[in-house]
Amino acid sequence: MTNKQAKMWQGDFGTEYIERNYYSPAELDGFYKRNFGSTRTQFNTAFLGKLNRDIRILEVGCNVGNQLLLLQKMGFRNLYGIEINKVAIEKAKTRGQGLNVVYGEAQDIPFKDGFFDLVFTAGVLIHIPPKDIKRVMGEIARCSAKYVWGCESYAKEYQPVVYRGNKNLYWKTDFCSLYEQYCPSLRRSKVQMMKYLSQDLYDYMYLLKKKGSNA
């Protein structure tokens, strides 16, 4: 990420994002239900419901821990997050026990190879410049021993989106296919399109599995 973009997410722009997107598990489920007709827990269960609750999970760009808290409510116990906004990190640490949130950047994840069973993003890859996405995906794949999971905005090819009046902060594309292109060790296990109820736009959720893993 360029210095300009990092400074925006680390500064007032990022803090305003936190204030707009601070959800309890029930509120986050309600947000998904209103937008997609199913709760986030229902989507999560379809993708992760059969996984052992003791697996080690990392969220890259965890903000204040909304997604991690929902996974915790589902019974997952070993939950980690990295985040570049220090206000978000401090807020995440106050939201209950069991969330291990530290400072970290997506292009240089501060954990060793294969430390996690599953690494995921939720609305984070869309904010990575296309020139940096290969490196970020490589880092995510490097840190996962078994699975890469994601939920991002979808388009067949890269499309820039003006985000709150700003250019060069939001891009949508087919991130699942990019993972397969840039990380040959990954192959898709499950993909589900998520159409917005109020408009002709799509997010999608995907799960990729490392070839040769015994998961």
mmCIF file of C-alpha atoms in Angstrom:
data_model
loop_
_atom_site.group_PDB
_atom_site.id
_atom_site.type_symbol
_atom_site.label_atom_id
_atom_site.label_comp_id
_atom_site.label_asym_id
_atom_site.label_seq_id
_atom_site.Cartn_x
_atom_site.Cartn_y
_atom_site.Cartn_z
ATOM 1 C CA MET A 1 0.000 0.000 0.000
ATOM 2 C CA THR A 2 1.318 3.470 -0.828
ATOM 3 C CA ASN A 3 2.177 5.845 2.013
ATOM 4 C CA LYS A 4 -0.766 8.076 1.050
ATOM 5 C CA GLN A 5 -3.262 5.229 1.280
ATOM 6 C CA ALA A 6 -1.800 3.853 4.498
ATOM 7 C CA LYS A 7 -1.914 7.291 6.102
ATOM 8 C CA MET A 8 -5.587 7.654 5.181
ATOM 9 C CA TRP A 9 -6.543 4.327 6.784
ATOM 10 C CA GLN A 10 -4.359 5.014 9.810
ATOM 11 C CA GLY A 11 -5.704 8.546 10.278
ATOM 12 C CA ASP A 12 -9.066 10.285 10.577
ATOM 13 C CA PHE A 13 -10.454 8.624 7.424
ATOM 14 C CA GLY A 14 -9.831 5.200 8.962
ATOM 15 C CA THR A 15 -11.202 6.243 12.345
ATOM 16 C CA GLU A 16 -14.399 7.478 10.703
ATOM 17 C CA TYR A 17 -14.678 4.059 9.029
ATOM 18 C CA ILE A 18 -14.457 2.454 12.477
ATOM 19 C CA GLU A 19 -17.280 4.611 13.794
ATOM 20 C CA ARG A 20 -19.520 3.684 10.843
ATOM 21 C CA ASN A 21 -18.763 -0.013 11.057
ATOM 22 C CA TYR A 22 -18.814 -0.950 14.736
ATOM 23 C CA TYR A 23 -21.174 -3.927 15.025
ATOM 24 C CA SER A 24 -22.107 -6.462 17.635
ATOM 25 C CA PRO A 25 -22.529 -10.018 16.256
ATOM 26 C CA ALA A 26 -26.305 -9.540 16.171
ATOM 27 C CA GLU A 27 -25.973 -6.180 14.389
ATOM 28 C CA LEU A 28 -23.578 -7.640 11.825
ATOM 29 C CA ASP A 29 -25.989 -10.481 11.135
ATOM 30 C CA GLY A 30 -28.757 -7.937 10.700
ATOM 31 C CA PHE A 31 -26.658 -5.908 8.251
ATOM 32 C CA TYR A 32 -26.151 -8.979 6.039
ATOM 33 C CA LYS A 33 -29.792 -10.015 6.347
ATOM 34 C CA ARG A 34 -30.954 -6.599 5.135
ATOM 35 C CA ASN A 35 -28.496 -6.497 2.247
ATOM 36 C CA PHE A 36 -28.390 -10.130 1.080
ATOM 37 C CA GLY A 37 -31.365 -11.922 2.619
ATOM 38 C CA SER A 38 -29.187 -14.182 4.792
ATOM 39 C CA THR A 39 -27.204 -13.468 7.921
ATOM 40 C CA ARG A 40 -23.421 -13.466 7.994
ATOM 41 C CA THR A 41 -23.618 -16.423 10.391
ATOM 42 C CA GLN A 42 -25.590 -18.372 7.784
ATOM 43 C CA PHE A 43 -22.952 -17.640 5.142
ATOM 44 C CA ASN A 44 -20.155 -18.516 7.564
ATOM 45 C CA THR A 45 -21.824 -21.783 8.522
ATOM 46 C CA ALA A 46 -22.169 -22.795 4.874
ATOM 47 C CA PHE A 47 -18.413 -22.357 4.404
ATOM 48 C CA LEU A 48 -16.891 -23.155 7.802
ATOM 49 C CA GLY A 49 -19.565 -25.080 9.666
ATOM 50 C CA LYS A 50 -17.764 -28.424 9.463
ATOM 51 C CA LEU A 51 -14.353 -27.127 10.530
ATOM 52 C CA ASN A 52 -12.891 -27.962 13.938
ATOM 53 C CA ARG A 53 -13.463 -25.100 16.372
ATOM 54 C CA ASP A 54 -9.863 -25.358 17.604
ATOM 55 C CA ILE A 55 -8.261 -24.362 14.292
ATOM 56 C CA ARG A 56 -6.086 -21.248 14.299
ATOM 57 C CA ILE A 57 -7.654 -18.385 12.282
ATOM 58 C CA LEU A 58 -6.216 -15.025 11.175
ATOM 59 C CA GLU A 59 -8.198 -12.095 9.814
ATOM 60 C CA VAL A 60 -6.132 -9.674 7.738
ATOM 61 C CA GLY A 61 -7.487 -6.154 8.243
ATOM 62 C CA CYS A 62 -9.747 -7.017 11.160
ATOM 63 C CA ASN A 63 -10.821 -3.444 12.020
ATOM 64 C CA VAL A 64 -12.485 -3.593 15.482
ATOM 65 C CA GLY A 65 -13.018 -7.356 15.380
ATOM 66 C CA ASN A 66 -16.589 -7.547 14.074
ATOM 67 C CA GLN A 67 -15.992 -10.691 12.017
ATOM 68 C CA LEU A 68 -13.806 -12.304 14.677
ATOM 69 C CA LEU A 69 -16.486 -11.842 17.337
ATOM 70 C CA LEU A 70 -19.016 -13.531 15.078
ATOM 71 C CA LEU A 71 -16.655 -16.481 14.583
ATOM 72 C CA GLN A 72 -16.132 -16.600 18.340
ATOM 73 C CA LYS A 73 -19.890 -16.781 18.826
ATOM 74 C CA MET A 74 -19.913 -19.731 16.400
ATOM 75 C CA GLY A 75 -17.485 -21.532 18.714
ATOM 76 C CA PHE A 76 -14.095 -20.846 17.121
ATOM 77 C CA ARG A 77 -11.519 -20.315 19.857
ATOM 78 C CA ASN A 78 -8.100 -19.475 18.365
ATOM 79 C CA LEU A 79 -8.732 -16.120 16.710
ATOM 80 C CA TYR A 80 -6.114 -13.605 15.579
ATOM 81 C CA GLY A 81 -6.248 -10.348 13.657
ATOM 82 C CA ILE A 82 -3.875 -7.810 12.159
ATOM 83 C CA GLU A 83 -4.800 -4.169 11.571
ATOM 84 C CA ILE A 84 -3.000 -0.931 10.626
ATOM 85 C CA ASN A 85 -5.285 1.527 12.432
ATOM 86 C CA LYS A 86 -4.165 1.753 16.064
ATOM 87 C CA VAL A 87 -7.541 3.073 17.257
ATOM 88 C CA ALA A 88 -9.187 -0.023 15.803
ATOM 89 C CA ILE A 89 -6.641 -2.284 17.505
ATOM 90 C CA GLU A 90 -7.312 -0.738 20.919
ATOM 91 C CA LYS A 91 -11.077 -0.989 20.454
ATOM 92 C CA ALA A 92 -10.804 -4.634 19.349
ATOM 93 C CA LYS A 93 -8.839 -5.462 22.495
ATOM 94 C CA THR A 94 -11.670 -4.153 24.696
ATOM 95 C CA ARG A 95 -14.381 -6.270 23.088
ATOM 96 C CA GLY A 96 -13.876 -9.444 25.093
ATOM 97 C CA GLN A 97 -11.357 -12.133 25.771
ATOM 98 C CA GLY A 98 -9.865 -14.413 23.156
ATOM 99 C CA LEU A 99 -9.154 -11.978 20.312
ATOM 100 C CA ASN A 100 -5.433 -11.667 19.589
ATOM 101 C CA VAL A 101 -5.199 -8.430 17.581
ATOM 102 C CA VAL A 102 -1.855 -6.830 16.730
ATOM 103 C CA TYR A 103 -0.473 -4.222 14.352
ATOM 104 C CA GLY A 104 0.356 -5.675 10.945
ATOM 105 C CA GLU A 105 0.232 -4.885 7.234
ATOM 106 C CA ALA A 106 -1.283 -7.133 4.592
ATOM 107 C CA GLN A 107 1.820 -7.027 2.394
ATOM 108 C CA ASP A 108 4.098 -8.087 5.275
ATOM 109 C CA ILE A 109 2.142 -10.310 7.677
ATOM 110 C CA PRO A 110 4.085 -10.735 10.940
ATOM 111 C CA PHE A 111 3.648 -14.494 11.311
ATOM 112 C CA LYS A 112 5.665 -17.474 10.134
ATOM 113 C CA ASP A 113 4.824 -19.731 7.191
ATOM 114 C CA GLY A 114 1.791 -21.945 7.760
ATOM 115 C CA PHE A 115 1.159 -20.613 11.266
ATOM 116 C CA PHE A 116 -2.610 -20.565 10.717
ATOM 117 C CA ASP A 117 -5.082 -23.175 9.519
ATOM 118 C CA LEU A 118 -7.182 -20.469 7.848
ATOM 119 C CA VAL A 119 -6.468 -16.866 6.820
ATOM 120 C CA PHE A 120 -9.260 -14.581 5.617
ATOM 121 C CA THR A 121 -10.310 -11.093 4.580
ATOM 122 C CA ALA A 122 -13.700 -9.402 4.626
ATOM 123 C CA GLY A 123 -13.885 -6.264 2.508
ATOM 124 C CA VAL A 124 -10.127 -5.699 2.579
ATOM 125 C CA LEU A 125 -8.735 -6.858 -0.767
ATOM 126 C CA ILE A 126 -11.014 -4.293 -2.410
ATOM 127 C CA HIS A 127 -8.845 -1.594 -0.820
ATOM 128 C CA ILE A 128 -5.510 -3.032 -1.998
ATOM 129 C CA PRO A 129 -4.146 -1.359 -5.159
ATOM 130 C CA PRO A 130 -4.042 -3.799 -8.097
ATOM 131 C CA LYS A 131 -0.264 -3.404 -8.353
ATOM 132 C CA ASP A 132 0.072 -4.750 -4.788
ATOM 133 C CA ILE A 133 -2.541 -7.513 -4.816
ATOM 134 C CA LYS A 134 -0.174 -10.301 -5.903
ATOM 135 C CA ARG A 135 2.148 -9.647 -2.973
ATOM 136 C CA VAL A 136 -0.740 -9.464 -0.498
ATOM 137 C CA MET A 137 -2.262 -12.699 -1.750
ATOM 138 C CA GLY A 138 1.143 -14.352 -1.563
ATOM 139 C CA GLU A 139 1.486 -13.287 2.064
ATOM 140 C CA ILE A 140 -1.972 -14.586 2.926
ATOM 141 C CA ALA A 141 -1.269 -17.926 1.252
ATOM 142 C CA ARG A 142 2.148 -18.135 2.909
ATOM 143 C CA CYS A 143 0.706 -17.854 6.411
ATOM 144 C CA SER A 144 -2.028 -20.442 5.875
ATOM 145 C CA ALA A 145 -1.398 -24.163 6.131
ATOM 146 C CA LYS A 146 -4.823 -25.174 4.832
ATOM 147 C CA TYR A 147 -7.431 -22.599 3.855
ATOM 148 C CA VAL A 148 -7.853 -19.081 2.438
ATOM 149 C CA TRP A 149 -11.317 -17.585 2.868
ATOM 150 C CA GLY A 150 -12.737 -14.297 1.698
ATOM 151 C CA CYS A 151 -15.773 -12.103 1.211
ATOM 152 C CA GLU A 152 -15.228 -9.209 -1.211
ATOM 153 C CA SER A 153 -16.981 -7.137 -3.852
ATOM 154 C CA TYR A 154 -17.189 -8.956 -7.187
ATOM 155 C CA ALA A 155 -16.595 -8.006 -10.817
ATOM 156 C CA LYS A 156 -15.368 -10.124 -13.718
ATOM 157 C CA GLU A 157 -12.379 -7.835 -14.222
ATOM 158 C CA TYR A 158 -10.794 -5.031 -12.235
ATOM 159 C CA GLN A 159 -13.107 -2.043 -11.862
ATOM 160 C CA PRO A 160 -12.189 1.098 -9.879
ATOM 161 C CA VAL A 161 -14.890 2.442 -7.565
ATOM 162 C CA VAL A 162 -15.079 6.001 -6.248
ATOM 163 C CA TYR A 163 -15.230 5.499 -2.483
ATOM 164 C CA ARG A 164 -16.652 8.349 -0.389
ATOM 165 C CA GLY A 165 -15.425 10.831 -2.966
ATOM 166 C CA ASN A 166 -11.953 9.291 -3.205
ATOM 167 C CA LYS A 167 -10.262 7.568 -6.120
ATOM 168 C CA ASN A 168 -7.589 4.867 -5.753
ATOM 169 C CA LEU A 169 -9.068 3.430 -2.569
ATOM 170 C CA TYR A 170 -11.494 0.763 -3.844
ATOM 171 C CA TRP A 171 -11.355 -1.833 -6.627
ATOM 172 C CA LYS A 172 -13.548 -4.846 -7.268
ATOM 173 C CA THR A 173 -12.677 -7.921 -9.314
ATOM 174 C CA ASP A 174 -12.697 -11.739 -9.242
ATOM 175 C CA PHE A 175 -10.344 -12.189 -6.288
ATOM 176 C CA CYS A 176 -10.871 -15.952 -6.098
ATOM 177 C CA SER A 177 -9.535 -16.402 -9.635
ATOM 178 C CA LEU A 178 -6.618 -14.103 -8.856
ATOM 179 C CA TYR A 179 -5.668 -16.299 -5.899
ATOM 180 C CA GLU A 180 -5.562 -19.308 -8.219
ATOM 181 C CA GLN A 181 -3.493 -17.352 -10.719
ATOM 182 C CA TYR A 182 -0.971 -15.919 -8.251
ATOM 183 C CA CYS A 183 -0.875 -18.776 -5.697
ATOM 184 C CA PRO A 184 -0.725 -22.115 -7.550
ATOM 185 C CA SER A 185 -0.897 -24.032 -4.271
ATOM 186 C CA LEU A 186 -4.524 -22.898 -3.843
ATOM 187 C CA ARG A 187 -7.597 -24.326 -5.509
ATOM 188 C CA ARG A 188 -11.181 -23.237 -4.969
ATOM 189 C CA SER A 189 -13.336 -25.355 -2.714
ATOM 190 C CA LYS A 190 -16.562 -23.320 -2.605
ATOM 191 C CA VAL A 191 -17.854 -20.038 -4.061
ATOM 192 C CA GLN A 192 -21.186 -18.318 -3.443
ATOM 193 C CA MET A 193 -22.439 -15.161 -5.143
ATOM 194 C CA MET A 194 -24.196 -12.654 -2.866
ATOM 195 C CA LYS A 195 -26.552 -10.292 -4.698
ATOM 196 C CA TYR A 196 -27.612 -7.081 -3.001
ATOM 197 C CA LEU A 197 -31.377 -7.035 -2.560
ATOM 198 C CA SER A 198 -31.688 -3.341 -3.362
ATOM 199 C CA GLN A 199 -29.405 -3.039 -6.401
ATOM 200 C CA ASP A 200 -27.777 -5.010 -9.202
ATOM 201 C CA LEU A 201 -24.429 -5.463 -7.460
ATOM 202 C CA TYR A 202 -22.678 -8.520 -6.096
ATOM 203 C CA ASP A 203 -20.336 -9.508 -3.330
ATOM 204 C CA TYR A 204 -19.125 -13.070 -3.142
ATOM 205 C CA MET A 205 -17.705 -15.483 -0.626
ATOM 206 C CA TYR A 206 -15.069 -18.049 -1.526
ATOM 207 C CA LEU A 207 -13.019 -20.732 0.160
ATOM 208 C CA LEU A 208 -9.745 -22.015 -1.276
ATOM 209 C CA LYS A 209 -7.821 -25.025 -0.021
ATOM 210 C CA LYS A 210 -4.106 -25.667 -0.232
ATOM 211 C CA LYS A 211 -3.245 -28.601 -2.447
ATOM 212 C CA GLY A 212 -1.959 -31.536 -0.453
ATOM 213 C CA SER A 213 -3.324 -30.334 2.898
ATOM 214 C CA ASN A 214 -5.066 -33.006 4.973
ATOM 215 C CA ALA A 215 -7.887 -30.724 6.115
#
